[in-house]
PDB file of C-alpha atoms in Angstrom:
ATOM      1  CA  UNK A   1       0.000   0.000   0.000  1.00 49.00           C
ATOM      2  CA  UNK A   2       1.505   3.339  -1.058  1.00 65.00           C
ATOM      3  CA  UNK A   3       2.193   6.140   1.389  1.00 75.00           C
ATOM      4  CA  UNK A   4      -0.138   9.142   1.216  1.00 87.00           C
ATOM      5  CA  UNK A   5       2.610  11.735   1.409  1.00 87.00           C
ATOM      6  CA  UNK A   6       0.298  14.733   1.302  1.00 86.00           C
ATOM      7  CA  UNK A   7      -1.889  13.398   4.099  1.00 89.00           C
ATOM      8  CA  UNK A   8       1.256  12.710   6.126  1.00 89.00           C
ATOM      9  CA  UNK A   9       2.237  16.367   5.787  1.00 90.00           C
ATOM     10  CA  UNK A  10       4.508  16.734   2.750  1.00 91.00           C
ATOM     11  CA  UNK A  11       4.583  20.435   1.822  1.00 92.00           C
ATOM     12  CA  UNK A  12       5.842  22.666  -0.962  1.00 93.00           C
ATOM     13  CA  UNK A  13       8.816  23.652   1.210  1.00 94.00           C
ATOM     14  CA  UNK A  14       9.814  19.974   1.326  1.00 94.00           C
ATOM     15  CA  UNK A  15       9.469  19.686  -2.458  1.00 94.00           C
ATOM     16  CA  UNK A  16      11.610  22.769  -3.023  1.00 93.00           C
ATOM     17  CA  UNK A  17      14.409  21.506  -0.820  1.00 94.00           C
ATOM     18  CA  UNK A  18      14.426  18.050  -2.419  1.00 93.00           C
ATOM     19  CA  UNK A  19      14.402  19.582  -5.909  1.00 92.00           C
ATOM     20  CA  UNK A  20      17.375  21.769  -4.940  1.00 92.00           C
ATOM     21  CA  UNK A  21      19.234  18.754  -3.519  1.00 92.00           C
ATOM     22  CA  UNK A  22      18.892  17.083  -6.908  1.00 89.00           C
ATOM     23  CA  UNK A  23      21.523  19.629  -8.049  1.00 87.00           C
ATOM     24  CA  UNK A  24      23.453  20.367  -4.827  1.00 87.00           C
ATOM     25  CA  UNK A  25      25.796  18.105  -2.837  1.00 85.00           C
ATOM     26  CA  UNK A  26      25.923  20.364   0.207  1.00 89.00           C
ATOM     27  CA  UNK A  27      22.902  21.086   2.402  1.00 89.00           C
ATOM     28  CA  UNK A  28      24.279  24.548   3.167  1.00 90.00           C
ATOM     29  CA  UNK A  29      24.329  25.454  -0.536  1.00 91.00           C
ATOM     30  CA  UNK A  30      20.765  24.179  -1.003  1.00 91.00           C
ATOM     31  CA  UNK A  31      19.634  26.258   1.988  1.00 91.00           C
ATOM     32  CA  UNK A  32      21.326  29.363   0.593  1.00 92.00           C
ATOM     33  CA  UNK A  33      19.692  28.862  -2.809  1.00 91.00           C
ATOM     34  CA  UNK A  34      16.283  28.690  -1.111  1.00 92.00           C
ATOM     35  CA  UNK A  35      16.965  31.663   1.145  1.00 93.00           C
ATOM     36  CA  UNK A  36      16.707  29.682   4.386  1.00 93.00           C
ATOM     37  CA  UNK A  37      19.182  28.810   7.150  1.00 93.00           C
ATOM     38  CA  UNK A  38      21.084  25.548   7.328  1.00 91.00           C
ATOM     39  CA  UNK A  39      19.287  24.528  10.562  1.00 92.00           C
ATOM     40  CA  UNK A  40      15.949  25.140   8.823  1.00 94.00           C
ATOM     41  CA  UNK A  41      17.038  22.934   5.924  1.00 91.00           C
ATOM     42  CA  UNK A  42      18.130  20.211   8.363  1.00 92.00           C
ATOM     43  CA  UNK A  43      14.750  20.383  10.045  1.00 94.00           C
ATOM     44  CA  UNK A  44      12.977  20.012   6.666  1.00 94.00           C
ATOM     45  CA  UNK A  45      15.137  16.964   5.848  1.00 92.00           C
ATOM     46  CA  UNK A  46      14.194  15.382   9.157  1.00 94.00           C
ATOM     47  CA  UNK A  47      10.518  16.036   8.490  1.00 94.00           C
ATOM     48  CA  UNK A  48      10.803  14.455   5.025  1.00 93.00           C
ATOM     49  CA  UNK A  49      12.421  11.335   6.484  1.00 93.00           C
ATOM     50  CA  UNK A  50       9.705  11.102   9.128  1.00 93.00           C
ATOM     51  CA  UNK A  51       6.967  11.468   6.493  1.00 92.00           C
ATOM     52  CA  UNK A  52       8.535   8.944   4.087  1.00 91.00           C
ATOM     53  CA  UNK A  53       9.708   6.601   6.847  1.00 91.00           C
ATOM     54  CA  UNK A  54      13.051   6.127   5.108  1.00 92.00           C
ATOM     55  CA  UNK A  55      16.513   7.691   4.859  1.00 93.00           C
ATOM     56  CA  UNK A  56      16.714  10.435   2.228  1.00 91.00           C
ATOM     57  CA  UNK A  57      20.455  11.075   2.309  1.00 89.00           C
ATOM     58  CA  UNK A  58      23.770   9.878   3.649  1.00 90.00           C
ATOM     59  CA  UNK A  59      26.802  11.955   4.509  1.00 87.00           C
ATOM     60  CA  UNK A  60      29.607  11.845   1.950  1.00 83.00           C
ATOM     61  CA  UNK A  61      32.894  13.628   2.641  1.00 77.00           C
ATOM     62  CA  UNK A  62      32.075  17.275   3.337  1.00 74.00           C
ATOM     63  CA  UNK A  63      28.669  17.029   1.735  1.00 82.00           C
ATOM     64  CA  UNK A  64      25.690  14.727   1.413  1.00 87.00           C
ATOM     65  CA  UNK A  65      24.531  12.184  -1.131  1.00 88.00           C
ATOM     66  CA  UNK A  66      20.909  11.273  -1.772  1.00 91.00           C
ATOM     67  CA  UNK A  67      19.915   7.657  -1.317  1.00 93.00           C
ATOM     68  CA  UNK A  68      18.174   5.832  -4.159  1.00 93.00           C
ATOM     69  CA  UNK A  69      14.797   6.698  -2.635  1.00 93.00           C
ATOM     70  CA  UNK A  70      15.910  10.273  -2.019  1.00 92.00           C
ATOM     71  CA  UNK A  71      17.126  10.671  -5.614  1.00 92.00           C
ATOM     72  CA  UNK A  72      13.886   9.300  -7.083  1.00 93.00           C
ATOM     73  CA  UNK A  73      11.822  11.527  -4.812  1.00 93.00           C
ATOM     74  CA  UNK A  74      13.964  14.559  -5.700  1.00 92.00           C
ATOM     75  CA  UNK A  75      13.539  13.911  -9.434  1.00 89.00           C
ATOM     76  CA  UNK A  76       9.770  13.783  -8.988  1.00 90.00           C
ATOM     77  CA  UNK A  77       9.857  16.993  -6.964  1.00 92.00           C
ATOM     78  CA  UNK A  78      11.691  18.725  -9.821  1.00 89.00           C
ATOM     79  CA  UNK A  79       8.953  17.656 -12.247  1.00 87.00           C
ATOM     80  CA  UNK A  80       6.151  18.607  -9.844  1.00 90.00           C
ATOM     81  CA  UNK A  81       7.565  22.093  -9.337  1.00 89.00           C
ATOM     82  CA  UNK A  82       8.038  22.481 -13.087  1.00 81.00           C
ATOM     83  CA  UNK A  83       4.381  21.565 -13.596  1.00 81.00           C
ATOM     84  CA  UNK A  84       3.323  24.097 -10.951  1.00 85.00           C
ATOM     85  CA  UNK A  85       5.483  26.718 -12.648  1.00 81.00           C
ATOM     86  CA  UNK A  86       3.903  25.897 -15.989  1.00 70.00           C
ATOM     87  CA  UNK A  87       0.449  26.130 -14.389  1.00 78.00           C
ATOM     88  CA  UNK A  88       1.289  29.591 -13.106  1.00 77.00           C
ATOM     89  CA  UNK A  89       2.437  30.669 -16.558  1.00 71.00           C
ATOM     90  CA  UNK A  90      -0.747  29.237 -18.078  1.00 70.00           C
ATOM     91  CA  UNK A  91      -2.849  31.295 -15.679  1.00 78.00           C
ATOM     92  CA  UNK A  92      -0.801  34.431 -16.299  1.00 76.00           C
ATOM     93  CA  UNK A  93      -0.998  33.958 -20.077  1.00 67.00           C
ATOM     94  CA  UNK A  94      -4.744  33.378 -19.882  1.00 72.00           C
ATOM     95  CA  UNK A  95      -5.257  36.490 -17.748  1.00 75.00           C
ATOM     96  CA  UNK A  96      -3.111  38.571 -20.108  1.00 72.00           C
ATOM     97  CA  UNK A  97      -4.791  37.162 -23.216  1.00 70.00           C
ATOM     98  CA  UNK A  98      -1.796  35.145 -24.421  1.00 75.00           C
ATOM     99  CA  UNK A  99      -3.560  31.785 -24.284  1.00 77.00           C
ATOM    100  CA  UNK A 100      -7.084  30.407 -24.497  1.00 83.00           C
ATOM    101  CA  UNK A 101      -9.758  29.859 -27.128  1.00 87.00           C
ATOM    102  CA  UNK A 102     -11.662  32.458 -29.159  1.00 90.00           C
ATOM    103  CA  UNK A 103     -14.668  31.929 -31.435  1.00 92.00           C
ATOM    104  CA  UNK A 104     -15.023  34.414 -34.296  1.00 96.00           C
ATOM    105  CA  UNK A 105     -17.918  34.839 -36.699  1.00 96.00           C
ATOM    106  CA  UNK A 106     -17.636  36.628 -40.033  1.00 95.00           C
ATOM    107  CA  UNK A 107     -19.400  37.098 -43.324  1.00 92.00           C
ATOM    108  CA  UNK A 108     -17.343  35.914 -46.275  1.00 87.00           C
ATOM    109  CA  UNK A 109     -15.658  39.106 -47.489  1.00 88.00           C
ATOM    110  CA  UNK A 110     -13.972  40.289 -44.287  1.00 92.00           C
ATOM    111  CA  UNK A 111     -13.204  36.680 -43.331  1.00 92.00           C
ATOM    112  CA  UNK A 112     -10.909  36.336 -46.340  1.00 89.00           C
ATOM    113  CA  UNK A 113      -9.644  39.902 -46.549  1.00 89.00           C
ATOM    114  CA  UNK A 114      -8.993  40.653 -42.870  1.00 92.00           C
ATOM    115  CA  UNK A 115      -9.578  37.715 -40.529  1.00 94.00           C
ATOM    116  CA  UNK A 116      -7.249  35.370 -42.426  1.00 92.00           C
ATOM    117  CA  UNK A 117      -4.245  37.782 -42.373  1.00 92.00           C
ATOM    118  CA  UNK A 118      -4.915  38.513 -38.689  1.00 94.00           C
ATOM    119  CA  UNK A 119      -4.900  34.794 -37.910  1.00 93.00           C
ATOM    120  CA  UNK A 120      -1.515  34.378 -39.579  1.00 92.00           C
ATOM    121  CA  UNK A 121      -0.089  37.112 -37.354  1.00 91.00           C
ATOM    122  CA  UNK A 122      -1.746  35.717 -34.213  1.00 92.00           C
ATOM    123  CA  UNK A 123      -0.393  32.235 -34.957  1.00 91.00           C
ATOM    124  CA  UNK A 124       3.158  33.620 -34.956  1.00 91.00           C
ATOM    125  CA  UNK A 125       2.827  36.067 -32.048  1.00 89.00           C
ATOM    126  CA  UNK A 126       0.460  34.097 -29.803  1.00 89.00           C
ATOM    127  CA  UNK A 127       1.014  30.379 -30.499  1.00 89.00           C
ATOM    128  CA  UNK A 128      -0.993  29.335 -27.418  1.00 85.00           C
ATOM    129  CA  UNK A 129      -4.212  30.974 -28.631  1.00 89.00           C
ATOM    130  CA  UNK A 130      -6.605  28.640 -30.437  1.00 90.00           C
ATOM    131  CA  UNK A 131      -9.254  30.140 -32.703  1.00 94.00           C
ATOM    132  CA  UNK A 132     -12.352  28.878 -34.472  1.00 95.00           C
ATOM    133  CA  UNK A 133     -13.886  30.890 -37.320  1.00 96.00           C
ATOM    134  CA  UNK A 134     -17.520  30.525 -38.357  1.00 95.00           C
ATOM    135  CA  UNK A 135     -18.074  31.977 -41.843  1.00 92.00           C
ATOM    136  CA  UNK A 136     -21.808  32.315 -42.386  1.00 89.00           C
ATOM    137  CA  UNK A 137     -24.613  34.770 -43.235  1.00 89.00           C
ATOM    138  CA  UNK A 138     -25.279  37.532 -40.709  1.00 91.00           C
ATOM    139  CA  UNK A 139     -28.569  35.959 -39.625  1.00 90.00           C
ATOM    140  CA  UNK A 140     -26.830  32.771 -38.480  1.00 91.00           C
ATOM    141  CA  UNK A 141     -24.001  34.670 -36.815  1.00 94.00           C
ATOM    142  CA  UNK A 142     -26.386  36.948 -34.913  1.00 92.00           C
ATOM    143  CA  UNK A 143     -28.099  33.940 -33.331  1.00 90.00           C
ATOM    144  CA  UNK A 144     -24.789  32.358 -32.332  1.00 91.00           C
ATOM    145  CA  UNK A 145     -23.531  35.645 -30.939  1.00 91.00           C
ATOM    146  CA  UNK A 146     -26.724  36.082 -28.941  1.00 87.00           C
ATOM    147  CA  UNK A 147     -26.435  32.524 -27.591  1.00 84.00           C
ATOM    148  CA  UNK A 148     -22.828  33.064 -26.503  1.00 85.00           C
ATOM    149  CA  UNK A 149     -21.365  30.672 -29.050  1.00 90.00           C
ATOM    150  CA  UNK A 150     -19.262  33.478 -30.558  1.00 92.00           C
ATOM    151  CA  UNK A 151     -17.033  36.013 -28.825  1.00 92.00           C
ATOM    152  CA  UNK A 152     -17.538  38.571 -31.605  1.00 96.00           C
ATOM    153  CA  UNK A 153     -18.412  38.762 -35.270  1.00 97.00           C
ATOM    154  CA  UNK A 154     -17.790  40.838 -38.379  1.00 96.00           C
ATOM    155  CA  UNK A 155     -21.318  40.934 -39.738  1.00 95.00           C
ATOM    156  CA  UNK A 156     -24.563  42.882 -39.825  1.00 93.00           C
ATOM    157  CA  UNK A 157     -27.529  43.018 -37.491  1.00 92.00           C
ATOM    158  CA  UNK A 158     -30.327  41.268 -39.457  1.00 88.00           C
ATOM    159  CA  UNK A 159     -33.448  43.332 -40.100  1.00 84.00           C
ATOM    160  CA  UNK A 160     -35.598  40.928 -38.105  1.00 83.00           C
ATOM    161  CA  UNK A 161     -33.296  41.053 -35.039  1.00 85.00           C
ATOM    162  CA  UNK A 162     -33.582  43.494 -32.148  1.00 87.00           C
ATOM    163  CA  UNK A 163     -30.544  45.802 -32.557  1.00 90.00           C
ATOM    164  CA  UNK A 164     -30.555  46.590 -28.827  1.00 90.00           C
ATOM    165  CA  UNK A 165     -29.293  43.049 -28.200  1.00 89.00           C
ATOM    166  CA  UNK A 166     -25.906  43.951 -29.714  1.00 92.00           C
ATOM    167  CA  UNK A 167     -23.038  46.405 -29.366  1.00 93.00           C
ATOM    168  CA  UNK A 168     -22.337  47.579 -32.913  1.00 94.00           C
ATOM    169  CA  UNK A 169     -19.207  49.261 -34.238  1.00 94.00           C
ATOM    170  CA  UNK A 170     -19.685  50.011 -37.950  1.00 93.00           C
ATOM    171  CA  UNK A 171     -16.604  49.224 -40.028  1.00 93.00           C
ATOM    172  CA  UNK A 172     -16.603  49.098 -43.826  1.00 89.00           C
ATOM    173  CA  UNK A 173     -18.822  48.623 -46.821  1.00 88.00           C
ATOM    174  CA  UNK A 174     -18.153  45.374 -48.612  1.00 85.00           C
ATOM    175  CA  UNK A 175     -17.384  45.827 -52.340  1.00 88.00           C
ATOM    176  CA  UNK A 176     -18.671  43.016 -54.545  1.00 91.00           C
ATOM    177  CA  UNK A 177     -18.047  41.707 -58.054  1.00 91.00           C
ATOM    178  CA  UNK A 178     -19.661  39.445 -60.613  1.00 94.00           C
ATOM    179  CA  UNK A 179     -17.609  36.280 -61.204  1.00 93.00           C
ATOM    180  CA  UNK A 180     -17.609  33.708 -63.978  1.00 93.00           C
ATOM    181  CA  UNK A 181     -15.528  30.714 -64.981  1.00 92.00           C
ATOM    182  CA  UNK A 182     -12.252  31.091 -66.848  1.00 90.00           C
ATOM    183  CA  UNK A 183     -13.042  31.237 -70.579  1.00 88.00           C
ATOM    184  CA  UNK A 184     -16.634  32.376 -70.045  1.00 91.00           C
ATOM    185  CA  UNK A 185     -18.194  33.981 -73.163  1.00 91.00           C
ATOM    186  CA  UNK A 186     -18.440  37.322 -71.340  1.00 90.00           C
ATOM    187  CA  UNK A 187     -14.658  37.433 -70.969  1.00 86.00           C
ATOM    188  CA  UNK A 188     -14.064  37.631 -74.730  1.00 81.00           C
ATOM    189  CA  UNK A 189     -14.542  41.367 -74.886  1.00 75.00           C
ATOM    190  CA  UNK A 190     -11.908  43.827 -73.813  1.00 70.00           C
ATOM    191  CA  UNK A 191     -14.404  46.495 -72.830  1.00 77.00           C
ATOM    192  CA  UNK A 192     -16.547  46.716 -69.696  1.00 85.00           C
ATOM    193  CA  UNK A 193     -19.567  44.425 -69.991  1.00 89.00           C
ATOM    194  CA  UNK A 194     -22.921  46.240 -70.079  1.00 91.00           C
ATOM    195  CA  UNK A 195     -25.245  45.207 -67.274  1.00 91.00           C
ATOM    196  CA  UNK A 196     -27.960  44.054 -69.679  1.00 92.00           C
ATOM    197  CA  UNK A 197     -25.565  41.463 -71.163  1.00 92.00           C
ATOM    198  CA  UNK A 198     -25.359  39.796 -67.750  1.00 94.00           C
ATOM    199  CA  UNK A 199     -29.064  38.942 -67.954  1.00 94.00           C
ATOM    200  CA  UNK A 200     -28.431  36.556 -70.855  1.00 93.00           C
ATOM    201  CA  UNK A 201     -26.914  34.042 -68.427  1.00 95.00           C
ATOM    202  CA  UNK A 202     -28.041  32.064 -65.411  1.00 95.00           C
ATOM    203  CA  UNK A 203     -27.366  33.664 -62.027  1.00 96.00           C
ATOM    204  CA  UNK A 204     -26.469  31.906 -58.774  1.00 96.00           C
ATOM    205  CA  UNK A 205     -27.811  33.865 -55.810  1.00 95.00           C
ATOM    206  CA  UNK A 206     -28.268  33.355 -52.071  1.00 92.00           C
ATOM    207  CA  UNK A 207     -31.822  33.298 -50.679  1.00 90.00           C
ATOM    208  CA  UNK A 208     -33.995  36.419 -50.837  1.00 88.00           C
ATOM    209  CA  UNK A 209     -33.032  38.943 -48.174  1.00 84.00           C
ATOM    210  CA  UNK A 210     -29.324  38.149 -48.246  1.00 87.00           C
ATOM    211  CA  UNK A 211     -27.338  41.418 -48.518  1.00 88.00           C
ATOM    212  CA  UNK A 212     -25.397  40.403 -51.648  1.00 90.00           C
ATOM    213  CA  UNK A 213     -28.626  39.443 -53.453  1.00 92.00           C
ATOM    214  CA  UNK A 214     -30.419  42.625 -52.380  1.00 90.00           C
ATOM    215  CA  UNK A 215     -27.419  44.668 -53.558  1.00 91.00           C
ATOM    216  CA  UNK A 216     -27.315  43.011 -56.999  1.00 93.00           C
ATOM    217  CA  UNK A 217     -31.067  43.328 -57.507  1.00 93.00           C
ATOM    218  CA  UNK A 218     -31.064  46.991 -56.497  1.00 92.00           C
ATOM    219  CA  UNK A 219     -28.115  47.739 -58.804  1.00 93.00           C
ATOM    220  CA  UNK A 220     -30.071  46.238 -61.729  1.00 94.00           C
ATOM    221  CA  UNK A 221     -33.160  48.274 -60.834  1.00 93.00           C
ATOM    222  CA  UNK A 222     -31.025  51.429 -60.704  1.00 93.00           C
ATOM    223  CA  UNK A 223     -30.048  50.659 -64.298  1.00 92.00           C
ATOM    224  CA  UNK A 224     -33.714  50.308 -65.247  1.00 94.00           C
ATOM    225  CA  UNK A 225     -33.273  46.583 -65.851  1.00 93.00           C
ATOM    226  CA  UNK A 226     -35.434  43.623 -64.893  1.00 90.00           C
ATOM    227  CA  UNK A 227     -34.187  41.060 -62.406  1.00 90.00           C
ATOM    228  CA  UNK A 228     -32.539  37.870 -63.708  1.00 90.00           C
ATOM    229  CA  UNK A 229     -35.149  35.422 -64.979  1.00 89.00           C
ATOM    230  CA  UNK A 230     -32.994  32.326 -64.560  1.00 93.00           C
ATOM    231  CA  UNK A 231     -31.801  32.073 -60.970  1.00 94.00           C
ATOM    232  CA  UNK A 232     -30.380  29.176 -59.012  1.00 96.00           C
ATOM    233  CA  UNK A 233     -30.879  29.928 -55.329  1.00 95.00           C
ATOM    234  CA  UNK A 234     -28.535  28.377 -52.789  1.00 94.00           C
ATOM    235  CA  UNK A 235     -27.265  29.287 -49.344  1.00 88.00           C
ATOM    236  CA  UNK A 236     -24.084  27.272 -49.923  1.00 89.00           C
ATOM    237  CA  UNK A 237     -21.088  29.363 -50.895  1.00 87.00           C
ATOM    238  CA  UNK A 238     -19.204  26.205 -51.920  1.00 88.00           C
ATOM    239  CA  UNK A 239     -22.052  25.140 -54.211  1.00 94.00           C
ATOM    240  CA  UNK A 240     -22.107  28.647 -55.705  1.00 92.00           C
ATOM    241  CA  UNK A 241     -18.415  28.441 -56.582  1.00 90.00           C
ATOM    242  CA  UNK A 242     -18.739  24.919 -57.985  1.00 92.00           C
ATOM    243  CA  UNK A 243     -21.676  25.934 -60.178  1.00 95.00           C
ATOM    244  CA  UNK A 244     -19.885  29.002 -61.532  1.00 94.00           C
ATOM    245  CA  UNK A 245     -16.695  27.035 -62.197  1.00 92.00           C
ATOM    246  CA  UNK A 246     -18.491  24.283 -64.159  1.00 93.00           C
ATOM    247  CA  UNK A 247     -21.207  26.173 -66.067  1.00 94.00           C
ATOM    248  CA  UNK A 248     -21.823  29.497 -67.759  1.00 95.00           C
ATOM    249  CA  UNK A 249     -23.687  30.768 -64.699  1.00 95.00           C
ATOM    250  CA  UNK A 250     -22.455  33.950 -63.040  1.00 95.00           C
ATOM    251  CA  UNK A 251     -22.705  35.112 -59.436  1.00 95.00           C
ATOM    252  CA  UNK A 252     -22.177  38.221 -57.339  1.00 94.00           C
ATOM    253  CA  UNK A 253     -19.681  37.632 -54.509  1.00 91.00           C
ATOM    254  CA  UNK A 254     -17.563  39.753 -52.192  1.00 88.00           C
ATOM    255  CA  UNK A 255     -14.754  41.390 -54.170  1.00 88.00           C
ATOM    256  CA  UNK A 256     -12.092  39.949 -51.850  1.00 86.00           C
ATOM    257  CA  UNK A 257     -13.480  36.483 -52.583  1.00 84.00           C
ATOM    258  CA  UNK A 258     -13.551  37.133 -56.323  1.00 86.00           C
ATOM    259  CA  UNK A 259      -9.945  38.290 -56.383  1.00 85.00           C
ATOM    260  CA  UNK A 260      -8.800  35.471 -54.130  1.00 83.00           C
ATOM    261  CA  UNK A 261     -10.149  32.826 -56.542  1.00 81.00           C
ATOM    262  CA  UNK A 262      -8.964  34.757 -59.595  1.00 79.00           C
ATOM    263  CA  UNK A 263      -5.330  35.052 -58.444  1.00 69.00           C
ATOM    264  CA  UNK A 264      -2.599  32.751 -59.689  1.00 56.00           C
ATOM    265  CA  UNK A 265      -0.769  30.894 -56.931  1.00 54.00           C
ATOM    266  CA  UNK A 266       2.669  29.373 -57.566  1.00 56.00           C
ATOM    267  CA  UNK A 267       2.041  29.450 -61.299  1.00 56.00           C
ATOM    268  CA  UNK A 268      -1.366  27.742 -61.018  1.00 61.00           C
ATOM    269  CA  UNK A 269      -4.052  29.949 -62.585  1.00 67.00           C
ATOM    270  CA  UNK A 270      -7.131  30.912 -60.615  1.00 74.00           C
ATOM    271  CA  UNK A 271     -10.417  29.095 -61.118  1.00 80.00           C
ATOM    272  CA  UNK A 272     -12.647  32.157 -61.539  1.00 87.00           C
ATOM    273  CA  UNK A 273     -12.463  35.512 -63.228  1.00 89.00           C
ATOM    274  CA  UNK A 274     -13.801  38.847 -62.038  1.00 90.00           C
ATOM    275  CA  UNK A 275     -15.996  40.314 -64.781  1.00 91.00           C
ATOM    276  CA  UNK A 276     -15.457  43.939 -65.752  1.00 89.00           C
ATOM    277  CA  UNK A 277     -18.967  45.387 -65.787  1.00 90.00           C
ATOM    278  CA  UNK A 278     -20.664  48.754 -65.513  1.00 87.00           C
ATOM    279  CA  UNK A 279     -22.767  47.387 -62.636  1.00 88.00           C
ATOM    280  CA  UNK A 280     -21.334  48.845 -59.402  1.00 86.00           C
ATOM    281  CA  UNK A 281     -21.886  46.601 -56.399  1.00 89.00           C
ATOM    282  CA  UNK A 282     -21.238  47.477 -52.780  1.00 87.00           C
ATOM    283  CA  UNK A 283     -22.920  45.636 -49.931  1.00 88.00           C
ATOM    284  CA  UNK A 284     -24.106  47.570 -46.866  1.00 88.00           C
ATOM    285  CA  UNK A 285     -21.636  48.265 -44.070  1.00 91.00           C
ATOM    286  CA  UNK A 286     -20.717  45.396 -41.784  1.00 92.00           C
ATOM    287  CA  UNK A 287     -19.846  45.923 -38.134  1.00 94.00           C
ATOM    288  CA  UNK A 288     -17.817  44.594 -35.257  1.00 96.00           C
ATOM    289  CA  UNK A 289     -20.575  42.992 -33.189  1.00 96.00           C
ATOM    290  CA  UNK A 290     -20.691  41.754 -29.607  1.00 93.00           C
ATOM    291  CA  UNK A 291     -23.582  41.010 -27.272  1.00 89.00           C
ATOM    292  CA  UNK A 292     -25.020  43.969 -25.385  1.00 87.00           C
ATOM    293  CA  UNK A 293     -23.148  44.412 -22.116  1.00 85.00           C
ATOM    294  CA  UNK A 294     -20.599  41.738 -23.004  1.00 85.00           C
ATOM    295  CA  UNK A 295     -17.043  42.130 -21.732  1.00 83.00           C
ATOM    296  CA  UNK A 296     -14.553  40.323 -23.958  1.00 86.00           C
ATOM    297  CA  UNK A 297     -12.181  37.955 -22.193  1.00 85.00           C
ATOM    298  CA  UNK A 298      -8.496  39.019 -22.245  1.00 86.00           C
ATOM    299  CA  UNK A 299      -7.687  36.486 -24.981  1.00 88.00           C
ATOM    300  CA  UNK A 300     -10.694  37.620 -27.066  1.00 89.00           C
ATOM    301  CA  UNK A 301      -9.522  41.213 -26.655  1.00 89.00           C
ATOM    302  CA  UNK A 302      -6.122  40.275 -28.082  1.00 90.00           C
ATOM    303  CA  UNK A 303      -7.696  38.565 -31.106  1.00 93.00           C
ATOM    304  CA  UNK A 304     -10.196  41.393 -31.635  1.00 94.00           C
ATOM    305  CA  UNK A 305      -7.343  43.918 -31.553  1.00 93.00           C
ATOM    306  CA  UNK A 306      -5.429  42.042 -34.247  1.00 93.00           C
ATOM    307  CA  UNK A 307      -8.514  41.693 -36.464  1.00 95.00           C
ATOM    308  CA  UNK A 308      -9.338  45.395 -36.112  1.00 94.00           C
ATOM    309  CA  UNK A 309      -5.697  46.257 -36.766  1.00 93.00           C
ATOM    310  CA  UNK A 310      -5.870  44.287 -40.044  1.00 92.00           C
ATOM    311  CA  UNK A 311      -8.962  46.274 -41.015  1.00 91.00           C
ATOM    312  CA  UNK A 312      -7.238  49.533 -40.080  1.00 88.00           C
ATOM    313  CA  UNK A 313      -9.693  50.239 -37.273  1.00 76.00           C
ATOM    314  CA  UNK A 314      -7.373  49.883 -34.284  1.00 71.00           C
ATOM    315  CA  UNK A 315      -5.891  53.043 -32.809  1.00 60.00           C
ATOM    316  CA  UNK A 316      -4.277  51.573 -29.687  1.00 59.00           C
ATOM    317  CA  UNK A 317      -0.713  50.288 -29.181  1.00 55.00           C
TER     318      UNK A 317
END
């Protein structure tokens, strides 16, 4: 049956002395390193031997030498104190925002243009911070923010939500573009494409009420044009991209998304092209949203600062 050392009275002061004796051959030197007197160290040794019911050391020349039991116990004490030190650092890092988990929500445009670069910086500067990013429509993000499943979001307060439930810091309008597949018939002209020519093709749009759809429809009305007659409606951004890449359908998306999929990477051409049109698209302003009365945790404050810095909306150090 093993000895219950803690119940028998083993204390941190005992652990510290044993850990020091793992590196010292003289009790006086160990006492000096701990800032205690030699008699106090001798008393601690005696207490340890009483608690463990075995000899911890033997005298050797002008110093001491740990017994096999004493050496094994000292090695464990070193590890225990290291773990306690690590625990203290974990707490300090958590309180200062250098470690912990943060849940971010974002609509697509700012997620790619600002959140992604911020995450790269955070990964290098704060390796102990873990982050989850939920990229979704504002309606979904508002519900998750309200329920406490997100620390903050870059999105909009939906029209059917009570705005008093949120703290809102308006940020930027979200420019948008019409995208098509590489080699699309509309790309064969070197001049800007008239808006009416876009209506000759199928459109892929999110459900009615989505900001990007409302923006595209209003832009067509401003041109005195009818709305697209052939529309595939989907809430899936992935399905939108797949449809545009494999058919002659076109779709309005955030400009940062359009340019991201149009860029060549390492010599590999992009999969989409941003159409040059005379149809200006700019989605309503998105905001930095938190729950009303919410106080961000220290780690969430660090992440929020880096995201706002990427956007150019951080004025602090």
